[in-house]
PDB file of C-alpha atoms in Angstrom:
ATOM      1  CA  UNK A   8       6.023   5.934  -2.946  1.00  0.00           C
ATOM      2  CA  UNK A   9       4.648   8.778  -4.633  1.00  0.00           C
ATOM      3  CA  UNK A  10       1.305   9.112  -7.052  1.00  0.00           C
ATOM      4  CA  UNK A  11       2.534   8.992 -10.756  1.00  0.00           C
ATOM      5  CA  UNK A  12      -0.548  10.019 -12.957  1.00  0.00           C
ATOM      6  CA  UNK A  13       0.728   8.292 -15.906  1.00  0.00           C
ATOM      7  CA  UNK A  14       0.594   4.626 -14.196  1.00  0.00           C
ATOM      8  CA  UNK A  15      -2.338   2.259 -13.558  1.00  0.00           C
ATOM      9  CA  UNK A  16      -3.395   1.373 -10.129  1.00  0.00           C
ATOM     10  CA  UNK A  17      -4.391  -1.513  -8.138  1.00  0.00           C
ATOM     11  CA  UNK A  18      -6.386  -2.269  -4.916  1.00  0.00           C
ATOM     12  CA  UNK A  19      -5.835  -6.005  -4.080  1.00  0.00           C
ATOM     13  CA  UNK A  20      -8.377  -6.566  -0.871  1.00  0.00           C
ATOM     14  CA  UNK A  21      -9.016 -10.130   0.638  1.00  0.00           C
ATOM     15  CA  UNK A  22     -11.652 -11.034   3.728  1.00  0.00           C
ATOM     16  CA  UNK A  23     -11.811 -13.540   6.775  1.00  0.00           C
ATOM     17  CA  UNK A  24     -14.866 -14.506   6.814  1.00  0.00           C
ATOM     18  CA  UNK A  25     -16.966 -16.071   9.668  1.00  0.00           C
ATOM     19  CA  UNK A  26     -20.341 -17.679   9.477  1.00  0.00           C
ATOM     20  CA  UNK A  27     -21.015 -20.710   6.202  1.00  0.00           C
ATOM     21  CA  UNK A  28     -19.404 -20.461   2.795  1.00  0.00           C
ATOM     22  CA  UNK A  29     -22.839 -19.146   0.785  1.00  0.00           C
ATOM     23  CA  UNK A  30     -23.357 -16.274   3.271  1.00  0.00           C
ATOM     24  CA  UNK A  31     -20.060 -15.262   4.333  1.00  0.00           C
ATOM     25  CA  UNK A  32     -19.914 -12.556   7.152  1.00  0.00           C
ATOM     26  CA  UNK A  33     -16.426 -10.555   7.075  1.00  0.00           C
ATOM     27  CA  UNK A  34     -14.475  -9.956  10.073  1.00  0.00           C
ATOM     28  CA  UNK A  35     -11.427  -9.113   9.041  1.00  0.00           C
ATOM     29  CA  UNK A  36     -10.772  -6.604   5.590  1.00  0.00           C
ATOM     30  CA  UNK A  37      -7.416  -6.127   4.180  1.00  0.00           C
ATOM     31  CA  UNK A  38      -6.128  -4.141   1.351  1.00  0.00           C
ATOM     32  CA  UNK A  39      -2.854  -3.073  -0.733  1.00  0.00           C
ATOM     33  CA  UNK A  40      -2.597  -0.297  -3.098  1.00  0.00           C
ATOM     34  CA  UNK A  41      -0.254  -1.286  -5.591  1.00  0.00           C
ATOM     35  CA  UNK A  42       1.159  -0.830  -9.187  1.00  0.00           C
ATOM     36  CA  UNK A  43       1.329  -3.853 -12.010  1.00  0.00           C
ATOM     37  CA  UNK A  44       4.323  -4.694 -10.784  1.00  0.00           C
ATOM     38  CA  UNK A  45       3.521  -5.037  -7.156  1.00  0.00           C
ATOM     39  CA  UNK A  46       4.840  -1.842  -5.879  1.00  0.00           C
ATOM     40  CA  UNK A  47       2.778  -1.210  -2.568  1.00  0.00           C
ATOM     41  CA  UNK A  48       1.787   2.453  -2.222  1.00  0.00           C
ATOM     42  CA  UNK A  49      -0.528   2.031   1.092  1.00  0.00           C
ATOM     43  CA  UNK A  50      -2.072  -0.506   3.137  1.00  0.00           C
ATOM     44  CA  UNK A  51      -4.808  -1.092   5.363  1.00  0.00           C
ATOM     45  CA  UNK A  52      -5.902  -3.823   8.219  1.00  0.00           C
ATOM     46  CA  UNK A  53      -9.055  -3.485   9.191  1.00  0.00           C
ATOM     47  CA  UNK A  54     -11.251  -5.602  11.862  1.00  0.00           C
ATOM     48  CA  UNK A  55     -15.145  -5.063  11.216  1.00  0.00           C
ATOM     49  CA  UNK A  56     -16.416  -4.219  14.736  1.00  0.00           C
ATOM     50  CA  UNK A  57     -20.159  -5.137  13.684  1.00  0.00           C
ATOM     51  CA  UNK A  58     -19.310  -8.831  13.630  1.00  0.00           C
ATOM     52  CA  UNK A  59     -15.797  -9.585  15.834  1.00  0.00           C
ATOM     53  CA  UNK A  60     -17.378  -7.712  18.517  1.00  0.00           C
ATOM     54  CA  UNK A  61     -21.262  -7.859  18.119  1.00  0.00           C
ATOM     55  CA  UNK A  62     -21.474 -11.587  16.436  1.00  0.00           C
ATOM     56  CA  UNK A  63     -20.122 -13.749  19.365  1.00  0.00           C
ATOM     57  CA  UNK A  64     -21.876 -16.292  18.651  1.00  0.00           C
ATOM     58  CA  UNK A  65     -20.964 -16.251  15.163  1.00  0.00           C
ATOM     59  CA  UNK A  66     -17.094 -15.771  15.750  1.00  0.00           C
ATOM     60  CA  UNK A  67     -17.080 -18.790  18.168  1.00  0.00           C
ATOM     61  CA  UNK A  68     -18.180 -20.967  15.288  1.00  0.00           C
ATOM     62  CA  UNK A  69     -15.453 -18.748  13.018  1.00  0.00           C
ATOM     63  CA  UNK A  70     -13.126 -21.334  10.863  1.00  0.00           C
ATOM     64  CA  UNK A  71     -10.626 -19.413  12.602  1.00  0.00           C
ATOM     65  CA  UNK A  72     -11.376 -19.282  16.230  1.00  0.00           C
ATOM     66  CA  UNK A  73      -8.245 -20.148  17.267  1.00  0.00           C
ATOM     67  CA  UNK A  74      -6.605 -16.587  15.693  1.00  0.00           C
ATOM     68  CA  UNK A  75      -8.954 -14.749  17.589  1.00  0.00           C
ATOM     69  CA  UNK A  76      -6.128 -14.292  20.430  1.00  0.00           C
ATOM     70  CA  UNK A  77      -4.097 -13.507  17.810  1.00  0.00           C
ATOM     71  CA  UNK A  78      -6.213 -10.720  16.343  1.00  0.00           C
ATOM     72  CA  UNK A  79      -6.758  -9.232  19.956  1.00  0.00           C
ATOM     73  CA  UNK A  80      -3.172  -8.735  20.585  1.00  0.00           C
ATOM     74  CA  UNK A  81      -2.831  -7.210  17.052  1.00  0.00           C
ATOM     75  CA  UNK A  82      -5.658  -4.888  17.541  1.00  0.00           C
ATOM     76  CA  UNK A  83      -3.754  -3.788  20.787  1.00  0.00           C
ATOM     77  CA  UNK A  84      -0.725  -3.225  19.663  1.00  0.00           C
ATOM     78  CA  UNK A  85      -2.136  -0.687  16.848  1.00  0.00           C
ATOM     79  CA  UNK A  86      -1.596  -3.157  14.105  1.00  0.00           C
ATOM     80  CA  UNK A  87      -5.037  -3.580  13.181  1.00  0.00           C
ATOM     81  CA  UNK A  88      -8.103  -1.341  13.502  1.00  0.00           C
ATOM     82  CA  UNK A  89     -11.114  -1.964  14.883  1.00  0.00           C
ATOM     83  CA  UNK A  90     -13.712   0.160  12.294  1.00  0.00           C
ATOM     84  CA  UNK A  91     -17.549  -0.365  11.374  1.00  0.00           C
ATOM     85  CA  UNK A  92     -18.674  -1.878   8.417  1.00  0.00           C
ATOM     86  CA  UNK A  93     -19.508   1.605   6.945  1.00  0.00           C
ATOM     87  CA  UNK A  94     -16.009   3.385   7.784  1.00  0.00           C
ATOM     88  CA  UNK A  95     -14.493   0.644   5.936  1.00  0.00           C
ATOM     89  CA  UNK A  96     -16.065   1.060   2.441  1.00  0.00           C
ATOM     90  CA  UNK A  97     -15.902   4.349   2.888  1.00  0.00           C
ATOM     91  CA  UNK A  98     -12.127   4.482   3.234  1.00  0.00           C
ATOM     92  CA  UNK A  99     -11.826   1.758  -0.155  1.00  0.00           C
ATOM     93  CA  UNK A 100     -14.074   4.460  -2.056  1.00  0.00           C
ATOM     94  CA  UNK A 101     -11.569   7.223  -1.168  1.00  0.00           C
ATOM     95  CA  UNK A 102      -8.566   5.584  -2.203  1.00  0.00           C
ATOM     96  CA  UNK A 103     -10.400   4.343  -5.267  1.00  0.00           C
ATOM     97  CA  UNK A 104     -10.555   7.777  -5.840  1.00  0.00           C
ATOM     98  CA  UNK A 105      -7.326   8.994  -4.527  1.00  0.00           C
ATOM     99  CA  UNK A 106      -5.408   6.629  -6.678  1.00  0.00           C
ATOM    100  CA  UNK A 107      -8.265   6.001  -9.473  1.00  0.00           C
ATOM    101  CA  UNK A 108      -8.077   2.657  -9.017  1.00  0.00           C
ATOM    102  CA  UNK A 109      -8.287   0.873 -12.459  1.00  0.00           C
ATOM    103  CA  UNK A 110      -9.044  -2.876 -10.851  1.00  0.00           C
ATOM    104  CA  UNK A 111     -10.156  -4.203  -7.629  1.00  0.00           C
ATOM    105  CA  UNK A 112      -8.190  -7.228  -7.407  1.00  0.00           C
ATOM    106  CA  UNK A 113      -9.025 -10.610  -5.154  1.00  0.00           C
ATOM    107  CA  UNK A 114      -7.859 -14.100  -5.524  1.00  0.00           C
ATOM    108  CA  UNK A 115     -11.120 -16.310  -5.862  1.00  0.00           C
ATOM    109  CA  UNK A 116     -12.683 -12.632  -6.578  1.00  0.00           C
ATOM    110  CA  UNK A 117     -16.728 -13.991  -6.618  1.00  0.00           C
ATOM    111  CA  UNK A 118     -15.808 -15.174  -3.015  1.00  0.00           C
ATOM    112  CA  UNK A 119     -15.028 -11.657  -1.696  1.00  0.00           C
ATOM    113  CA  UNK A 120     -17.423  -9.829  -3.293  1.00  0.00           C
ATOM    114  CA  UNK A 121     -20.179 -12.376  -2.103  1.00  0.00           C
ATOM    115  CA  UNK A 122     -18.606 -11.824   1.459  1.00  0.00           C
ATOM    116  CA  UNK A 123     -18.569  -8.191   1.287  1.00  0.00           C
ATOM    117  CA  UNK A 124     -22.142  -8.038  -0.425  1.00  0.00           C
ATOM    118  CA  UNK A 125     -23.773 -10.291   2.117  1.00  0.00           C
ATOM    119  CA  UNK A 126     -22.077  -8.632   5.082  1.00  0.00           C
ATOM    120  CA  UNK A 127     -23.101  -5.075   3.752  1.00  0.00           C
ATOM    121  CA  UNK A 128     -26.568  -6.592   3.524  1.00  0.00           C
ATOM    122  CA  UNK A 129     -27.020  -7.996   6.258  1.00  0.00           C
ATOM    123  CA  UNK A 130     -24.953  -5.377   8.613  1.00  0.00           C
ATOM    124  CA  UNK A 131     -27.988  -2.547   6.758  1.00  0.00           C
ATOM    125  CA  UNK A 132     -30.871  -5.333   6.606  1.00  0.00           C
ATOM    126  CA  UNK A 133     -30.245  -4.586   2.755  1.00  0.00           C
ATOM    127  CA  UNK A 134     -30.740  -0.793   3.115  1.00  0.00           C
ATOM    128  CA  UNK A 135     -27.403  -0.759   1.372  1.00  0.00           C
ATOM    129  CA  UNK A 136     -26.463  -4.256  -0.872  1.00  0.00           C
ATOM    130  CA  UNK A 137     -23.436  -2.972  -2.446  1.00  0.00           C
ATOM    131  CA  UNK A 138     -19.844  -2.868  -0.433  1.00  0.00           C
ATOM    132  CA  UNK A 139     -17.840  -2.182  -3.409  1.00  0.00           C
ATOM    133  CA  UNK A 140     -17.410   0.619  -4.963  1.00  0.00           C
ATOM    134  CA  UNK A 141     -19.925   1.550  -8.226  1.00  0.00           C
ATOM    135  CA  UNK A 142     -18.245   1.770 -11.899  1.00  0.00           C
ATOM    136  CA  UNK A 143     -14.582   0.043 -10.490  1.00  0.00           C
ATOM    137  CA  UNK A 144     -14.057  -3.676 -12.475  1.00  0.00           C
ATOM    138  CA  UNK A 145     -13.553  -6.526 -10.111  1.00  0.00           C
ATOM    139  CA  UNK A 146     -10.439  -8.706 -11.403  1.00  0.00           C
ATOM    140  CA  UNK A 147      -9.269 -12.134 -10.375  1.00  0.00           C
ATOM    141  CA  UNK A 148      -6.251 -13.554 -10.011  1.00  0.00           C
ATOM    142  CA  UNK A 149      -7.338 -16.681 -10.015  1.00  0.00           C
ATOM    143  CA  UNK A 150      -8.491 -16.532 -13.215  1.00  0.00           C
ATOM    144  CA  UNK A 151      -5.390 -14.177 -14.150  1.00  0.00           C
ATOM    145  CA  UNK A 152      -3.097 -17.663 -13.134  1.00  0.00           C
ATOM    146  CA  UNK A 153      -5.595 -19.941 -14.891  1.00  0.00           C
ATOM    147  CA  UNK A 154      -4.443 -18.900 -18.221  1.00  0.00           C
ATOM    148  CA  UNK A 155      -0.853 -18.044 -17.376  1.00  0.00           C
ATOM    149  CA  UNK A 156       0.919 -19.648 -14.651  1.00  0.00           C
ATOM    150  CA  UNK A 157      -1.094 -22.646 -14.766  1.00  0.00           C
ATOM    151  CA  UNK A 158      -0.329 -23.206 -18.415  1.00  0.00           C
ATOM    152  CA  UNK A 159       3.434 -23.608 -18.002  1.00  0.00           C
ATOM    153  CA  UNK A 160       4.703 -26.409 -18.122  1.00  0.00           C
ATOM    154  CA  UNK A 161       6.977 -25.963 -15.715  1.00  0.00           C
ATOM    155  CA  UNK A 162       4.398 -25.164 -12.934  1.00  0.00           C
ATOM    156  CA  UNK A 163       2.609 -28.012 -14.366  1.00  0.00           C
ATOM    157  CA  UNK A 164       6.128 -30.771 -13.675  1.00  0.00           C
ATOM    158  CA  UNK A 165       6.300 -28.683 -10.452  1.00  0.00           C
ATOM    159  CA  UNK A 166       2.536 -29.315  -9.169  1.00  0.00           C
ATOM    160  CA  UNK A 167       3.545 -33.121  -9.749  1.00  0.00           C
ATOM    161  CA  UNK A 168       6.822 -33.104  -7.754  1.00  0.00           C
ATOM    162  CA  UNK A 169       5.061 -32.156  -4.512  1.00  0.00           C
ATOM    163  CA  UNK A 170       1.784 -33.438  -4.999  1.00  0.00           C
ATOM    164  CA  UNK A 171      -0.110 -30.184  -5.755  1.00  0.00           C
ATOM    165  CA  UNK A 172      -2.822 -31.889  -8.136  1.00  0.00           C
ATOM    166  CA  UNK A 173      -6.668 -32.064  -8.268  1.00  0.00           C
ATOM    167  CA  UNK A 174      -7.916 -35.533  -8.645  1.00  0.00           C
ATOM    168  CA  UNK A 175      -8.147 -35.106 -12.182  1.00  0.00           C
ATOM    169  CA  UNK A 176      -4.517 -34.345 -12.828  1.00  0.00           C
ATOM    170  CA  UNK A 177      -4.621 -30.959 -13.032  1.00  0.00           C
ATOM    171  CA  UNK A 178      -2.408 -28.307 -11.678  1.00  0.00           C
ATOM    172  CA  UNK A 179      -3.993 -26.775  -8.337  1.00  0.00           C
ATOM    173  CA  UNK A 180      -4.061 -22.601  -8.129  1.00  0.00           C
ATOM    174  CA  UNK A 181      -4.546 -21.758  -4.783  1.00  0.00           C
ATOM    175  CA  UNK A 182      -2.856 -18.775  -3.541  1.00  0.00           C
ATOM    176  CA  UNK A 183      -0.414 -20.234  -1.356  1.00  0.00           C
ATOM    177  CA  UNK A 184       0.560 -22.950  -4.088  1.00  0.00           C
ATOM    178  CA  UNK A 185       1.124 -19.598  -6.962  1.00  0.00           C
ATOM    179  CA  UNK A 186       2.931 -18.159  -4.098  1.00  0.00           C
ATOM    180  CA  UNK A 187       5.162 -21.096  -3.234  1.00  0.00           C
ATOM    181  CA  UNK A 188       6.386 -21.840  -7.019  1.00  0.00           C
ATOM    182  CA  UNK A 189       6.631 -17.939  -7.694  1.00  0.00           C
ATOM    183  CA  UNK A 190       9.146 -17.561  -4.581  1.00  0.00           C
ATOM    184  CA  UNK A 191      10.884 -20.644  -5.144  1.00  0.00           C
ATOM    185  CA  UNK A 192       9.702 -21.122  -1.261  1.00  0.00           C
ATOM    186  CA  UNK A 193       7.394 -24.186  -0.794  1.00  0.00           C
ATOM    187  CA  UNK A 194       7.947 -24.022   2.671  1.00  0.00           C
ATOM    188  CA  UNK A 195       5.888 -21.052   2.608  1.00  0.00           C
ATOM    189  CA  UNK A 196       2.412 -21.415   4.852  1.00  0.00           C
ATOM    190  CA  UNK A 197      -0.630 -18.818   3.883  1.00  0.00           C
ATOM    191  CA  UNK A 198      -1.339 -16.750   7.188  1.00  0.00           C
ATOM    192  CA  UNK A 199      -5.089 -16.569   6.514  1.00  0.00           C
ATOM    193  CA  UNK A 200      -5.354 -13.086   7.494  1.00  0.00           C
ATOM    194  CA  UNK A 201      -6.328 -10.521   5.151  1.00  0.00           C
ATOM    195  CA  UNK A 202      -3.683  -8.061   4.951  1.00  0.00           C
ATOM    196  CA  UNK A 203      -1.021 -11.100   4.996  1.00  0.00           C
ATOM    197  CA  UNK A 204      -2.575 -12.744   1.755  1.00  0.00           C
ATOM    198  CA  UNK A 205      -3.182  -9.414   0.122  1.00  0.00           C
ATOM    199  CA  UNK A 206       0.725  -8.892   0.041  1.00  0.00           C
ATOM    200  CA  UNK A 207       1.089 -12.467  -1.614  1.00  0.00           C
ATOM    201  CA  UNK A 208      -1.719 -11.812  -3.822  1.00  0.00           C
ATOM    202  CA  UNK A 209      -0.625  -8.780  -5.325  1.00  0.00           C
ATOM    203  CA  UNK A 210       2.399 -10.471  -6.238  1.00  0.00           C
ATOM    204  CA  UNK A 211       0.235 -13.642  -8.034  1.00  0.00           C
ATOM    205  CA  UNK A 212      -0.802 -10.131  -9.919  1.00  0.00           C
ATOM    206  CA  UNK A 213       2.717  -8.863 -10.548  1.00  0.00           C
ATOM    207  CA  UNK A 214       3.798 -12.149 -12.080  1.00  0.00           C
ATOM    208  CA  UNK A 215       0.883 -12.543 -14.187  1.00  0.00           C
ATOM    209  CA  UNK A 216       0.438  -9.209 -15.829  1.00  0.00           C
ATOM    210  CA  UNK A 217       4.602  -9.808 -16.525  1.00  0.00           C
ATOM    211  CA  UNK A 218       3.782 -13.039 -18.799  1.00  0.00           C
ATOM    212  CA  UNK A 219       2.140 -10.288 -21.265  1.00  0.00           C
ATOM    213  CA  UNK A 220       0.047 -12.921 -21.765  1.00  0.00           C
ATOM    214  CA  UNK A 221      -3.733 -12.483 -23.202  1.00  0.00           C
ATOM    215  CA  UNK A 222      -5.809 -13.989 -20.175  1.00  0.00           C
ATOM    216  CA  UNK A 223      -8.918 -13.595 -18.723  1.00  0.00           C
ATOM    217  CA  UNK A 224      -9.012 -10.798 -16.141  1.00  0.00           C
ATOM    218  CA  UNK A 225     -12.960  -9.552 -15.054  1.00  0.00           C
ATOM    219  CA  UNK A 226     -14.537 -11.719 -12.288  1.00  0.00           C
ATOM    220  CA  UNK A 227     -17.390 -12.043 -14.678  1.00  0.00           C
ATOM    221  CA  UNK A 228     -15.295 -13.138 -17.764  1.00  0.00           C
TER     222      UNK A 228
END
C-alpha cells in the first residue's frame, strides 16, 4: 500500500511487559502503520534484547514465561527481531516521520507509555526518560470505545449474554471483548503478543473513528 499525502496516519504499538505493573519493563514491542480505516501499510515485531536476553532473572518471573519458547522459535524463524532498546525508538521516530504519523495509538494507552518510559529509563539510568517520540499525540482506544462502542446498546445486551460485566453492571472494554463483538467471533482468544494485539487494536480504531461519533481520543483527555 502506497503513501497518499492527502490521508491521516496511524501507528498503533502495544508492549509485553515483564517485571510488576507500576514499573513495567518491555520485552516485546509491536507496531502497525495504518489508515482510519485499518488499512495496514507496515509492520514491525520487535524483541528488546536489553531485557529478554540481559534480564533473566526478570523474564523468569515474566507473566508470560511460558511464551518464552514460543518467542525463541519466532525469533529463529525471522519472524521477530531481536533489536536494542535504542534501535527500536529509533525505527518508531522514522516512520513517524516517514508517514507523519498524526496519532500514536495503544489500547489502555497510559499503560504503554508508562512501560516504554520506565524501560527507556531504566535501560539509560534516566540519561534518556522519553521512548516516544516528542510533539506526536498519544490516543487511546480505550477511551475511543468508552464513548462509542460501549454506549450501544447493543454491546451493552451483548456484554450481558456472555457474562462480560464489571461487578457494577457495566459493560467490560477490554481488547479482546471489543474484538470479539466487532468480529461477531467470541470464540476469539487475545494472543498477548504485541504485534498480534496491535492488528486487533487497530481495528477497535477502525470501528470507532466509523461511529463519527464525538469521543474522547488523547490519553490525557
Amino acid at each position: 500500500m502506497k503513501i497518499d499525502n492527502r490521508k491521516s496516519y496511524y501507528l498503533t504499538i502495544d508492549t509485553e511487559t515483564a517485571n510488576n505493573l507500576d514499573n513495567p519493563i518491555v520485552f516485546d514491542i509491536g507496531g502497525a502503520v495504518h489508515d482510519k480505516k485499518g488499512k495496514v501499510l507496515e509492520t514491525f515485531s520487535f524483541i528488546i534484547k536489553e531485557v529478554f536476553y540481559e534480564m533473566p532473572e526478570l523474564m523468569q518471573e515474566c507473566f508470560y514465561l511460558a511464551k518464552i519458547p514460543q518467542y525463541n522459535a519466532q525469533i529463529y524463524k525471522g519472524e521477530r527481531k531481536v533489536v536494542s532498546l535504542y534501535e527500536a525508538k529509533k525505527h518508531i521516530n522514522e516512520l513517524c516521520e516517514k508517514y507523519h504519523i498524526k496519532a500514536i495509538i495503544a489500547h489502555n494507552a497510559r499503560f504503554d507509555y508508562r512501560a516504554t518510559t520506565t524501560t527507556q529509563r531504566y535501560i539509560t539510568k534516566s540519561k534518556y526518560r522519553y521512548f516516544l517520540p516528542y510533539g506526536v499525540e498519544i490516543w487511546d482506544t480505550l477511551k475511543m470505545a468508552q464513548d462509542t462502542i460501549c454506549k450501544q446498546k447493543s454491546y451493552i445486551a451483548w456484554c450481558v449474554e456472555h457474562n462480560y460485566t464489571k461487578k457494577n453492571g457495566a459493560p467490560r472494554a477490554t481488547a479482546e471483548i471489543l474484538y470479539k463483538y466487532i468480529t461477531g467471533n467470541n470464540d476469539f482468544e487475545e494472543e498477548h503478543t504485541g504485534l498480534a494485539d496491535v492488528l486487533i487494536e487497530k481495528e477497535i480504531f477502525a470501528h470507532c473513528m466509523k461511529q463519527h461519533k464525538k469521543m474522547r481520543k488523547n490519553v490525557w483527555e
